[in-house]
Short mmCIF file of N, CA and C in Angstrom, two decimals:
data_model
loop_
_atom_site.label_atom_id
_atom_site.label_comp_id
_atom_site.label_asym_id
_atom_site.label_seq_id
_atom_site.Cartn_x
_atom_site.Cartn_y
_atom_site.Cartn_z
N UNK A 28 7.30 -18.05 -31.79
CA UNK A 28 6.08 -18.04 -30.99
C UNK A 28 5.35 -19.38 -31.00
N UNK A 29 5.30 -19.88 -32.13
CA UNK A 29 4.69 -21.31 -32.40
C UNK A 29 5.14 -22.40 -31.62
N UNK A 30 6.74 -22.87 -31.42
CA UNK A 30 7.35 -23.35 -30.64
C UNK A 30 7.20 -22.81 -29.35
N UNK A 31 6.88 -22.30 -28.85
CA UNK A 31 7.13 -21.51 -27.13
C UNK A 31 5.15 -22.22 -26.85
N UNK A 32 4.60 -22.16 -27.39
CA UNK A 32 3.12 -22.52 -26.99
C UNK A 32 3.23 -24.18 -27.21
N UNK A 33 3.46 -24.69 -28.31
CA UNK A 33 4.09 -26.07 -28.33
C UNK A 33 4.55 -26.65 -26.90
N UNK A 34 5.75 -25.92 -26.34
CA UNK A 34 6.35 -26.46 -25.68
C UNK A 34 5.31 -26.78 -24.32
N UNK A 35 5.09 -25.13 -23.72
CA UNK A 35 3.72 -25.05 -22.78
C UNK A 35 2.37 -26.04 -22.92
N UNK A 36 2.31 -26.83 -24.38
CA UNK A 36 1.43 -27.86 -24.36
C UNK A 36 1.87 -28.88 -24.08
N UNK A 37 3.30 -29.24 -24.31
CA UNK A 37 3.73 -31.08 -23.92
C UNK A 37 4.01 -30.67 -22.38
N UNK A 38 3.50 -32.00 -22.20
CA UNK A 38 2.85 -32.74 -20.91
C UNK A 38 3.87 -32.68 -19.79
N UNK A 39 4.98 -32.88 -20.59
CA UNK A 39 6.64 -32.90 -19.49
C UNK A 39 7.11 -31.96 -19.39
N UNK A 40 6.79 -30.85 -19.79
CA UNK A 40 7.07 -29.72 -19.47
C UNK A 40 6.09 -28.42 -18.65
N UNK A 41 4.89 -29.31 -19.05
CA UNK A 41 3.91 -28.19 -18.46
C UNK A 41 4.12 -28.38 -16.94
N UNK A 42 4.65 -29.40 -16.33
CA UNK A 42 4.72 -29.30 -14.69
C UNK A 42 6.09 -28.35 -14.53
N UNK A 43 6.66 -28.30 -15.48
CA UNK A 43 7.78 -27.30 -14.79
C UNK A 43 7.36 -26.15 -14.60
N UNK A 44 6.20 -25.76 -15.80
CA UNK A 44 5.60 -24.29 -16.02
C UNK A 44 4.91 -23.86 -14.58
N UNK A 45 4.75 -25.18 -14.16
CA UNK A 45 3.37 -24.72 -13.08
C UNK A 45 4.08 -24.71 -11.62
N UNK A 46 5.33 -25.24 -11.77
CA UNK A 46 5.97 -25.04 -10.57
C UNK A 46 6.75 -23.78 -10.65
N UNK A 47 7.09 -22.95 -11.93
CA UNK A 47 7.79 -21.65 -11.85
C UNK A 47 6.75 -20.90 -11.10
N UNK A 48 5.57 -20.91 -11.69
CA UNK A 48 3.97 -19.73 -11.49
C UNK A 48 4.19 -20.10 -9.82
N UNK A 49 4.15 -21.29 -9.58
CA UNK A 49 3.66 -21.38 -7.88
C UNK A 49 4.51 -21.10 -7.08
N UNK A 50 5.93 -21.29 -7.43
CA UNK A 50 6.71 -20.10 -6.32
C UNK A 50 7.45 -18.92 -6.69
N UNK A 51 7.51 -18.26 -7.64
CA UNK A 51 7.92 -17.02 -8.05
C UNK A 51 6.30 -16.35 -8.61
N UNK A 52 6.38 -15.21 -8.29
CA UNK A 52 5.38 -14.52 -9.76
C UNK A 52 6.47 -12.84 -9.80
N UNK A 53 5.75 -12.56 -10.88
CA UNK A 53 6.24 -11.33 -11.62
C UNK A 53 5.66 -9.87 -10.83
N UNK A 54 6.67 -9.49 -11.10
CA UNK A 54 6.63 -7.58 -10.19
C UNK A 54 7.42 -7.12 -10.64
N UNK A 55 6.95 -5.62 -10.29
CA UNK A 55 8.07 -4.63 -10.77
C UNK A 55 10.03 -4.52 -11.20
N UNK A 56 9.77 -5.59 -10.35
CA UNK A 56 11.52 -5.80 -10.22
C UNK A 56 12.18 -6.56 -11.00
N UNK A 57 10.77 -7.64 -11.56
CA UNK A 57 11.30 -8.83 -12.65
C UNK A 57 10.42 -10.25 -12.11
N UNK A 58 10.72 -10.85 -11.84
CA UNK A 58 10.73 -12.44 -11.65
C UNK A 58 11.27 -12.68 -9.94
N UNK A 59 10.21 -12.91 -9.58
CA UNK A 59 10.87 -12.82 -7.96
C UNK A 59 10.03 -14.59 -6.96
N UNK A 60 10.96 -14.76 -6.34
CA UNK A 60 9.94 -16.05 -5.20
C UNK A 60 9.02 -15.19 -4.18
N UNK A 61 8.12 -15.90 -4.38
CA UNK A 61 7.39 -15.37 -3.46
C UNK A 61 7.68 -15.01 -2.10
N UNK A 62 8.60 -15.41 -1.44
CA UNK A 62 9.19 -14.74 -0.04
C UNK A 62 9.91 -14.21 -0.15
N UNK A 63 9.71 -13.15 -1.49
CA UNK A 63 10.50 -11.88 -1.79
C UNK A 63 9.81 -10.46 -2.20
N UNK A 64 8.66 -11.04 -2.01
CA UNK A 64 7.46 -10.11 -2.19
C UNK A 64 6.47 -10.21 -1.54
N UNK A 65 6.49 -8.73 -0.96
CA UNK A 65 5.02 -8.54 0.31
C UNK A 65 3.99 -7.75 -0.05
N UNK A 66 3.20 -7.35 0.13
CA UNK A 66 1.78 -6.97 0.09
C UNK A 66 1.76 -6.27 1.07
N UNK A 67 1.55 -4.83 1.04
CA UNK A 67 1.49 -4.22 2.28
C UNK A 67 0.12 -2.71 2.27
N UNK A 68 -0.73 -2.50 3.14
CA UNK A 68 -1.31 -1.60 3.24
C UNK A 68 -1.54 -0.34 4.08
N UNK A 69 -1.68 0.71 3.77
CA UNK A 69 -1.69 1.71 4.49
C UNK A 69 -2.78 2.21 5.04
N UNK A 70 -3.45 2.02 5.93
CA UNK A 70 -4.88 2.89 5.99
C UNK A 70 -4.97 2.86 7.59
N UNK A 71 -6.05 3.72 7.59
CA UNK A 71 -6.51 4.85 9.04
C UNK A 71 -7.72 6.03 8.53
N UNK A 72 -8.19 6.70 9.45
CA UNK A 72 -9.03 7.93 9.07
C UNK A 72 -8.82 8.69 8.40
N UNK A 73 -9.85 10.08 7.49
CA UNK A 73 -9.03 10.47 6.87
C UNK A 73 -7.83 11.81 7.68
N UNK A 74 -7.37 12.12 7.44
CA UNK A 74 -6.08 13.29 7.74
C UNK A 74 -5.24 12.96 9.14
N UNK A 75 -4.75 11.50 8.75
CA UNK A 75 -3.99 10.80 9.52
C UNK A 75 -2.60 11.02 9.42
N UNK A 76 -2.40 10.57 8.02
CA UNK A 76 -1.42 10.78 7.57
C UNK A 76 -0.35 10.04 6.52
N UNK A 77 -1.60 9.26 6.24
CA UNK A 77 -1.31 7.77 5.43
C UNK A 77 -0.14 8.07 3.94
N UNK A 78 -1.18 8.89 3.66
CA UNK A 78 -0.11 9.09 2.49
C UNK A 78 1.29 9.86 2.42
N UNK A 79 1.22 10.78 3.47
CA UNK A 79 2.63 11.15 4.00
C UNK A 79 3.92 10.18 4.35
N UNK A 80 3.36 9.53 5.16
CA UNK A 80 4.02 8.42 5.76
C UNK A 80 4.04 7.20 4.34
N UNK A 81 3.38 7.37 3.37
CA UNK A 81 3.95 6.11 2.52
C UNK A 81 5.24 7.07 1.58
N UNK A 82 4.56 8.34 1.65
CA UNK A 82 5.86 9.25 0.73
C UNK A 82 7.12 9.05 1.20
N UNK A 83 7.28 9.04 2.55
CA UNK A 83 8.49 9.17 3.25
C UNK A 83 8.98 7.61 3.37
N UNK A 84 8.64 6.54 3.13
CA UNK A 84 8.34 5.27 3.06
C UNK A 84 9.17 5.31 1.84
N UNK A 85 9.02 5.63 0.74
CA UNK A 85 9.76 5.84 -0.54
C UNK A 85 10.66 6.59 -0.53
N UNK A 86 10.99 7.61 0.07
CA UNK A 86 12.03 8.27 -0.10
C UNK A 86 13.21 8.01 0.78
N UNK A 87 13.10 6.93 2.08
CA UNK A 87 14.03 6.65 2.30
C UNK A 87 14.19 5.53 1.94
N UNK A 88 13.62 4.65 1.54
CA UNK A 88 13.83 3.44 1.01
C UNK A 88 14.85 3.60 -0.44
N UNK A 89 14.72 5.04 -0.83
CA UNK A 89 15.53 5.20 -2.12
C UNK A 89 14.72 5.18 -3.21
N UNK A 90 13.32 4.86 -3.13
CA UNK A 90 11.99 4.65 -4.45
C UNK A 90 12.16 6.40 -5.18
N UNK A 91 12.25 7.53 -4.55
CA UNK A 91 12.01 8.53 -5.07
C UNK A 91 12.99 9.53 -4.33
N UNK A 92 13.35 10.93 -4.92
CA UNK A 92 14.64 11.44 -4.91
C UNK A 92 13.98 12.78 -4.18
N UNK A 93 12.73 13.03 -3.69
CA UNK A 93 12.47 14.07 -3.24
C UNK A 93 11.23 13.94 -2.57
N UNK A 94 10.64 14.54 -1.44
CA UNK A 94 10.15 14.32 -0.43
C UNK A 94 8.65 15.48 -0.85
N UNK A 95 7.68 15.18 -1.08
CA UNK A 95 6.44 16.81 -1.67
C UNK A 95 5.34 16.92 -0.09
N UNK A 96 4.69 17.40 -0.45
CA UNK A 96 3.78 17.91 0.80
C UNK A 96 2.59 17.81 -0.13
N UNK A 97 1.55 16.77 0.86
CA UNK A 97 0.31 16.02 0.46
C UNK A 97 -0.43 17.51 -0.25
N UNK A 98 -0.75 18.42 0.25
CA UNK A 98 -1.83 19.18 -0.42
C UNK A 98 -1.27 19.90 -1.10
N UNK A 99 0.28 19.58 -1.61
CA UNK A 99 1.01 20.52 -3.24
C UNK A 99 1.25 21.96 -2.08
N UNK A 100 1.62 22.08 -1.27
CA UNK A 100 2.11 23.32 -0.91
C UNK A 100 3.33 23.63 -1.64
N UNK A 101 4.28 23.52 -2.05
CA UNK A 101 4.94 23.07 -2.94
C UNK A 101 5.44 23.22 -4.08
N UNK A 102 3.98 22.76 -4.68
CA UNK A 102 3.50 23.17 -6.26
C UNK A 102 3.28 22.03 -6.51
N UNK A 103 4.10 20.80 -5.97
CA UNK A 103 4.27 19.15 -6.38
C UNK A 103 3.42 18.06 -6.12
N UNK A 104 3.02 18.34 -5.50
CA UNK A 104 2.10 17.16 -4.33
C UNK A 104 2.61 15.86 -4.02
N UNK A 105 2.14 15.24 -3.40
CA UNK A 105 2.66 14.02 -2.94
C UNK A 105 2.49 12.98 -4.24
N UNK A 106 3.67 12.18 -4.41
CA UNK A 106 3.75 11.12 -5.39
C UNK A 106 2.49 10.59 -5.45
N UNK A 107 1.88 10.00 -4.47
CA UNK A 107 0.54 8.89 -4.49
C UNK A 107 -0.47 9.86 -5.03
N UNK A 108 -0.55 10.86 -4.70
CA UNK A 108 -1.79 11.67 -5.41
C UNK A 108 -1.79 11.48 -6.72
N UNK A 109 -2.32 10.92 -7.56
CA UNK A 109 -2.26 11.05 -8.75
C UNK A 109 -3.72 11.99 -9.49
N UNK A 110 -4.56 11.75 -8.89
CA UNK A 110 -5.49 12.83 -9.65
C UNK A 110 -5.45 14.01 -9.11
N UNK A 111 -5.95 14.84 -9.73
CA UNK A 111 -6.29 16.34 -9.44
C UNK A 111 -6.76 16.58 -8.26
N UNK A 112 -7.98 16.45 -8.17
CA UNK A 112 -8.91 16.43 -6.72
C UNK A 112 -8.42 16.19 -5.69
N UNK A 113 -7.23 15.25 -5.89
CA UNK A 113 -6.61 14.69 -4.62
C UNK A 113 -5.84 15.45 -4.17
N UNK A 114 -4.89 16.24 -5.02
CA UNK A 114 -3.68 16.72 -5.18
C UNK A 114 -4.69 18.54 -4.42
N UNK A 115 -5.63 19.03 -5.54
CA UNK A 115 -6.56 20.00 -4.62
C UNK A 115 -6.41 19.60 -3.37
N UNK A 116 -7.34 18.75 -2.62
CA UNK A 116 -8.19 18.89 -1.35
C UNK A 116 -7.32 18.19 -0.76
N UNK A 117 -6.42 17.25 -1.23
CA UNK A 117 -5.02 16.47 -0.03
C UNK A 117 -5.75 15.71 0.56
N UNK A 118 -6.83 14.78 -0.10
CA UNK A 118 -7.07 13.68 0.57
C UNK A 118 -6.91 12.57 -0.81
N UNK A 119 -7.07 10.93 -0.15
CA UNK A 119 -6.66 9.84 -1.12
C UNK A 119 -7.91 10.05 -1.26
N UNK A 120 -8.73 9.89 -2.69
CA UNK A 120 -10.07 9.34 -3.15
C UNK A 120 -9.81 7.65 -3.43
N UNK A 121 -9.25 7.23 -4.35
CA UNK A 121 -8.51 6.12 -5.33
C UNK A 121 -7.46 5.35 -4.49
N UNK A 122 -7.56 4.14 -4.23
CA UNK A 122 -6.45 3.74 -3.56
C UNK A 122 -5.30 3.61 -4.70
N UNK A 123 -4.23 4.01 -4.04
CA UNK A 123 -2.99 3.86 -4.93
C UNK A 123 -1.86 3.13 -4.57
N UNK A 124 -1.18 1.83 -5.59
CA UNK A 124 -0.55 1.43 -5.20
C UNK A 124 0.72 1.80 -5.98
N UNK A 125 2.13 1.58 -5.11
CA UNK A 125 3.10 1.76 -5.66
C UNK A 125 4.16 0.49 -5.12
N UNK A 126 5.72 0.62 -5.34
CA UNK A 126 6.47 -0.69 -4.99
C UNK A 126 7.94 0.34 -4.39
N UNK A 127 8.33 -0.28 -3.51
CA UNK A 127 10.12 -0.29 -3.63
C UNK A 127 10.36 -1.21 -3.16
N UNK A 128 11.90 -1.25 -3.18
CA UNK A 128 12.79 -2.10 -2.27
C UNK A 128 13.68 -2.28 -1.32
N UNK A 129 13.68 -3.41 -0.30
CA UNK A 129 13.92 -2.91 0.66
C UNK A 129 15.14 -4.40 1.30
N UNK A 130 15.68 -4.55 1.43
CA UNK A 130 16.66 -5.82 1.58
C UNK A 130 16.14 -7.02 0.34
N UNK A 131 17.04 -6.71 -0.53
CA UNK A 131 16.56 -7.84 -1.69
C UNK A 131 14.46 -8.32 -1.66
N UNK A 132 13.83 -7.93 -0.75
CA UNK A 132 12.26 -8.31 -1.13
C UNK A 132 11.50 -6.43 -1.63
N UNK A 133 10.54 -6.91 -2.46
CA UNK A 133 10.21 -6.22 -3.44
C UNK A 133 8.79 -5.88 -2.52
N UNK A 134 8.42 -4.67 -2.05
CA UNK A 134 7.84 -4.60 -1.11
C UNK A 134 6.63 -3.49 -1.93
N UNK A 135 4.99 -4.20 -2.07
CA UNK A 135 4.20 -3.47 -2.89
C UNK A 135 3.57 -2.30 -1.54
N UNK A 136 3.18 -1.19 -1.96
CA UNK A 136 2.40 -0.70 -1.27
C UNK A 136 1.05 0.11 -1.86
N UNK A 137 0.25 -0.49 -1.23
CA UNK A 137 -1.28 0.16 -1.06
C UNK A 137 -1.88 1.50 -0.41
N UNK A 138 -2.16 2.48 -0.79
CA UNK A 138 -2.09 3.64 0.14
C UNK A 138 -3.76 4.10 -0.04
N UNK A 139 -4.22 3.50 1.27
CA UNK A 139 -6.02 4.05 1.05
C UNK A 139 -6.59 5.33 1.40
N UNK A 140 -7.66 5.36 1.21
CA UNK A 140 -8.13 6.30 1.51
C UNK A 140 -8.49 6.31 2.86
N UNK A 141 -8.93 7.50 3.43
CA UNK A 141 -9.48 7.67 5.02
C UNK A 141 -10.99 8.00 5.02
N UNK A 142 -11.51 8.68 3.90
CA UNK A 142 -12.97 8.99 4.31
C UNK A 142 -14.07 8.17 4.12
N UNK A 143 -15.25 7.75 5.01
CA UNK A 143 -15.75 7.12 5.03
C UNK A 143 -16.66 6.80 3.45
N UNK A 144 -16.81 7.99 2.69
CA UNK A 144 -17.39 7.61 1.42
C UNK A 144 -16.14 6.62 0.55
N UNK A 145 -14.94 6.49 1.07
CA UNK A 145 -14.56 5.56 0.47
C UNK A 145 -14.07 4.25 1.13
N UNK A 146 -14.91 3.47 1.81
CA UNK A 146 -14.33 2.90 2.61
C UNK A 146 -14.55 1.30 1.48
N UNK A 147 -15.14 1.39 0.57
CA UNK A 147 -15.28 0.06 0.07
C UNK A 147 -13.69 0.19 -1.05
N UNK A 148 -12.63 1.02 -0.75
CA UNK A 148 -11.75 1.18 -1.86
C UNK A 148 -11.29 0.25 -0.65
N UNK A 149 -10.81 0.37 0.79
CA UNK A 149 -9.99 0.16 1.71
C UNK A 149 -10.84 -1.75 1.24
N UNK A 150 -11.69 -2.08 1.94
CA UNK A 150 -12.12 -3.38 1.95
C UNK A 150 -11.76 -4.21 0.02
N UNK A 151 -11.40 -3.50 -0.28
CA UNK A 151 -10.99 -4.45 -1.85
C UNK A 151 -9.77 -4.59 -1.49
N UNK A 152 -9.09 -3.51 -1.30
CA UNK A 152 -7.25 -3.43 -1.15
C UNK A 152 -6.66 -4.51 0.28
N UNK A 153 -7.82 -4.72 1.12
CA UNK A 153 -7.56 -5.63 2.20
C UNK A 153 -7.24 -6.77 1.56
N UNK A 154 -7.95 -7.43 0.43
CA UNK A 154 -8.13 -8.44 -0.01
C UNK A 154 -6.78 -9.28 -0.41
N UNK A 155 -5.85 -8.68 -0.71
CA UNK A 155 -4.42 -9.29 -1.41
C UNK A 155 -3.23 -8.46 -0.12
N UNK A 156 -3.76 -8.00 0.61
CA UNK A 156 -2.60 -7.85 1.65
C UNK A 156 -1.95 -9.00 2.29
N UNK A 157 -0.58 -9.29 2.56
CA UNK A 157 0.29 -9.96 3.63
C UNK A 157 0.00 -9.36 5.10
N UNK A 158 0.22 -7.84 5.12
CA UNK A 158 0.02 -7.33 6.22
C UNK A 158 -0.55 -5.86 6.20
N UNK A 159 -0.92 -5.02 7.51
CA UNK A 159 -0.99 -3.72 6.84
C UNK A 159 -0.77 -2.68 8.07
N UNK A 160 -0.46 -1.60 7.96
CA UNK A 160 -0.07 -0.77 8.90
C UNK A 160 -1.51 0.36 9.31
N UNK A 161 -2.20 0.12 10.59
CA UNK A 161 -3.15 0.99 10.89
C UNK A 161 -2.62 2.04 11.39
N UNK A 162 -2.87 3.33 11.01
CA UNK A 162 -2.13 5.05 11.36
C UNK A 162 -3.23 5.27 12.40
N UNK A 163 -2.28 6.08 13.54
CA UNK A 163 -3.33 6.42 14.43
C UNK A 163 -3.09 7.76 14.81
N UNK A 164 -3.78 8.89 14.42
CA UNK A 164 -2.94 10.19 14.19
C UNK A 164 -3.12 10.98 15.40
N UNK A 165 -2.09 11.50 16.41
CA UNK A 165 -1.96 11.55 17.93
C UNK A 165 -2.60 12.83 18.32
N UNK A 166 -3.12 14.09 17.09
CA UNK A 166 -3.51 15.19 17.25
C UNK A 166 -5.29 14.32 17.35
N UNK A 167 -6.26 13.97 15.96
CA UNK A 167 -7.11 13.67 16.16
C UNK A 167 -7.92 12.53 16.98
N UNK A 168 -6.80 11.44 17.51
CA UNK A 168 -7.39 10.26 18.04
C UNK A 168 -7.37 9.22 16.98
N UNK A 169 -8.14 8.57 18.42
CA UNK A 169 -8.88 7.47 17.55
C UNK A 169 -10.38 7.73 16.64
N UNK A 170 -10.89 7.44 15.94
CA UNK A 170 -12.28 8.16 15.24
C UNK A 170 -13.16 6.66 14.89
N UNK A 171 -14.33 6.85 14.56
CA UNK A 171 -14.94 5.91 13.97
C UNK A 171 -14.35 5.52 12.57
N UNK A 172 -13.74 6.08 11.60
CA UNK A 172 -12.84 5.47 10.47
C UNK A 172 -12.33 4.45 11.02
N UNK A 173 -11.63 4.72 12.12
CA UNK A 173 -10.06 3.88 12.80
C UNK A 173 -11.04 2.45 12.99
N UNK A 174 -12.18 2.72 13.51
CA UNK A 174 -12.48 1.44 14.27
C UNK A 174 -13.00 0.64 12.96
N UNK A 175 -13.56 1.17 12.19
CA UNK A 175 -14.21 0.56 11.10
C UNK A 175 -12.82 0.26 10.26
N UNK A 176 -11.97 0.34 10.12
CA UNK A 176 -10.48 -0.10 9.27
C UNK A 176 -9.93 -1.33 10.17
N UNK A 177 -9.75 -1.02 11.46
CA UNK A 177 -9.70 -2.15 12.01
C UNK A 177 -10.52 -3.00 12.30
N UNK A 178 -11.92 -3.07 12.19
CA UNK A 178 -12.82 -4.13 12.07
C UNK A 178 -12.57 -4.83 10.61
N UNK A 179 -12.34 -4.30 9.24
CA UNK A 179 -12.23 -4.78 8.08
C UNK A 179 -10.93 -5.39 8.27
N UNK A 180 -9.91 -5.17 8.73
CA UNK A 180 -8.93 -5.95 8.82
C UNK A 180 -8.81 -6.88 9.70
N UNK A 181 -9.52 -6.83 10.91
CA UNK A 181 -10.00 -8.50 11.58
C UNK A 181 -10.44 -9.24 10.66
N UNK A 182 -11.91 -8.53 10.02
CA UNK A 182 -12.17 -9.55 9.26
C UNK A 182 -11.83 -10.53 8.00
N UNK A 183 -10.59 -9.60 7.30
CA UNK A 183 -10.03 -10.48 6.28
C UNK A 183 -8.72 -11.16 6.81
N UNK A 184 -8.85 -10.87 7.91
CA UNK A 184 -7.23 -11.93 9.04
C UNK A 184 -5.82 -11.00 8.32
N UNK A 185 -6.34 -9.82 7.88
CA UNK A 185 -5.02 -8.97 7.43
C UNK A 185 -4.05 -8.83 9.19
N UNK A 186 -2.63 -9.71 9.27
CA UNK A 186 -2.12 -9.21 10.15
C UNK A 186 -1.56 -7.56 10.18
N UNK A 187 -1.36 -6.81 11.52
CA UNK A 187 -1.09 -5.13 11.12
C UNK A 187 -0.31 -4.39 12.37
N UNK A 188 0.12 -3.48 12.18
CA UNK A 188 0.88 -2.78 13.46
C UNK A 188 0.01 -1.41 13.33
N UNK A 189 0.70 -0.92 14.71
CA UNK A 189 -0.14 0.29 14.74
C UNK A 189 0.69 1.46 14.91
N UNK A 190 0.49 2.39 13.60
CA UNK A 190 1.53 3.25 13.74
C UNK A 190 1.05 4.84 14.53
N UNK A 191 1.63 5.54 15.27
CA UNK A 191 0.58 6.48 16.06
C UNK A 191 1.65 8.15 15.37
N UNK A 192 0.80 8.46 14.34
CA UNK A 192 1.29 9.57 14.02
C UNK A 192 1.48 10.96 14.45
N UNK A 193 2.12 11.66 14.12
CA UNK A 193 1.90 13.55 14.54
C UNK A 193 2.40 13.26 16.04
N UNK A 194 3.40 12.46 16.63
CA UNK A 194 3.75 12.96 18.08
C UNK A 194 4.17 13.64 18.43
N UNK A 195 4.78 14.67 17.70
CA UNK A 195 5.67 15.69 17.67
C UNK A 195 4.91 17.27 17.91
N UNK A 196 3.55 17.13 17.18
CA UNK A 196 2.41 18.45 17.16
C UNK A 196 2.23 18.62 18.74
N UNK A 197 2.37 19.68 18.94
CA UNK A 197 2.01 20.25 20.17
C UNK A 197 0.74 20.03 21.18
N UNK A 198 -0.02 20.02 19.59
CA UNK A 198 -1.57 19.42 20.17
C UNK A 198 -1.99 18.48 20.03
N UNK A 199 -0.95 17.31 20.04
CA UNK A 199 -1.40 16.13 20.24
C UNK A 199 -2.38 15.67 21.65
N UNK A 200 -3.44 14.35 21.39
CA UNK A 200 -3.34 14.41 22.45
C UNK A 200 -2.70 13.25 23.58
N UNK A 201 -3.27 13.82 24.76
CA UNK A 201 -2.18 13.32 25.54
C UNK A 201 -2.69 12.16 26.27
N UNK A 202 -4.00 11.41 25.94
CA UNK A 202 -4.82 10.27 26.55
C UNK A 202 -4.09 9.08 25.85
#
């Protein structure tokens, strides 16, 4: 240990240290360059479908071996739920992040919440995004959540696509 801090103090070596930190950093996967790791976020209103769509996000990506249903119909609930309350009422309170992989890059994901009492979880999680995916759920519309998620993501220059969920529900609508 004595030697390893030594070394990190001489002078000819500390530029190597600082060029490992500036193009690799550390993730789940190990030791990666940075254009091997993305930052990615999930958010929209709440009962869009955000966290569904990050479940299924993992399970075909290969992250997880079984597919649950957000409000534990089940018994299981959805992976991202991690507290109780959530797993009860099937909404995100807590933004939760998780990782897989997806062509050799190590791809983090952020999964926010939708209701407006939590909208300052969504504006922190903007903060370290690469990019992020706005859900636009085809039964309820567009809502004031939607517009206020996409105003927070203008404003931190988060680039994003727009994903338009539930096309399949009967009662989608049709505007």
């Amino acid at each position: 240990p004595v030697r390893a801090v030594r070394r990190l103090q001489d002078p000819a070596r500390a530029h190597h240290s600082q060029i490992l930190l500036t193009c690799c950093r550390q993730c789940s996967s190990g030791i990666l360059p940075n254009e091997k790791i993305r930052n990615i976020g999930i958010s929209a209103h709440i009962d869009s479908g955000k966290t569904t769509l990050t479940e299924r996000i993992l399970y075909y990506t290969g992250r997880i071996a079984q597919m649950h249903e957000v409000k534990g119909k089940d018994g299981v609930g959805a992976v991202m739920d991690s507290m109780e309350l959530e797993r009860q009422r099937g909404i995100t309170i807590q933004s939760a992040a998780t990782y897989t992989k997806w062509k050799g890059t190590n791809i983090n994901i952020i999964d926010t919440p939708g209701h407006v009492d939590f909208t300052i979880e969504v504006e922190r999680s903007l903060r370290v995004l690469d990019g992020a995916v706005l859900v636009i759920c085809a039964v309820g519309g567009i809502q004031c959540q939607t517009m206020t998620v996409n105003r927070q993501m203008k404003r931190y220059n988060v680039p994003f696509l727009t994903f338009i969920n539930k096309l399949e529900r009967v009662d989608r609508k049709s505007t």
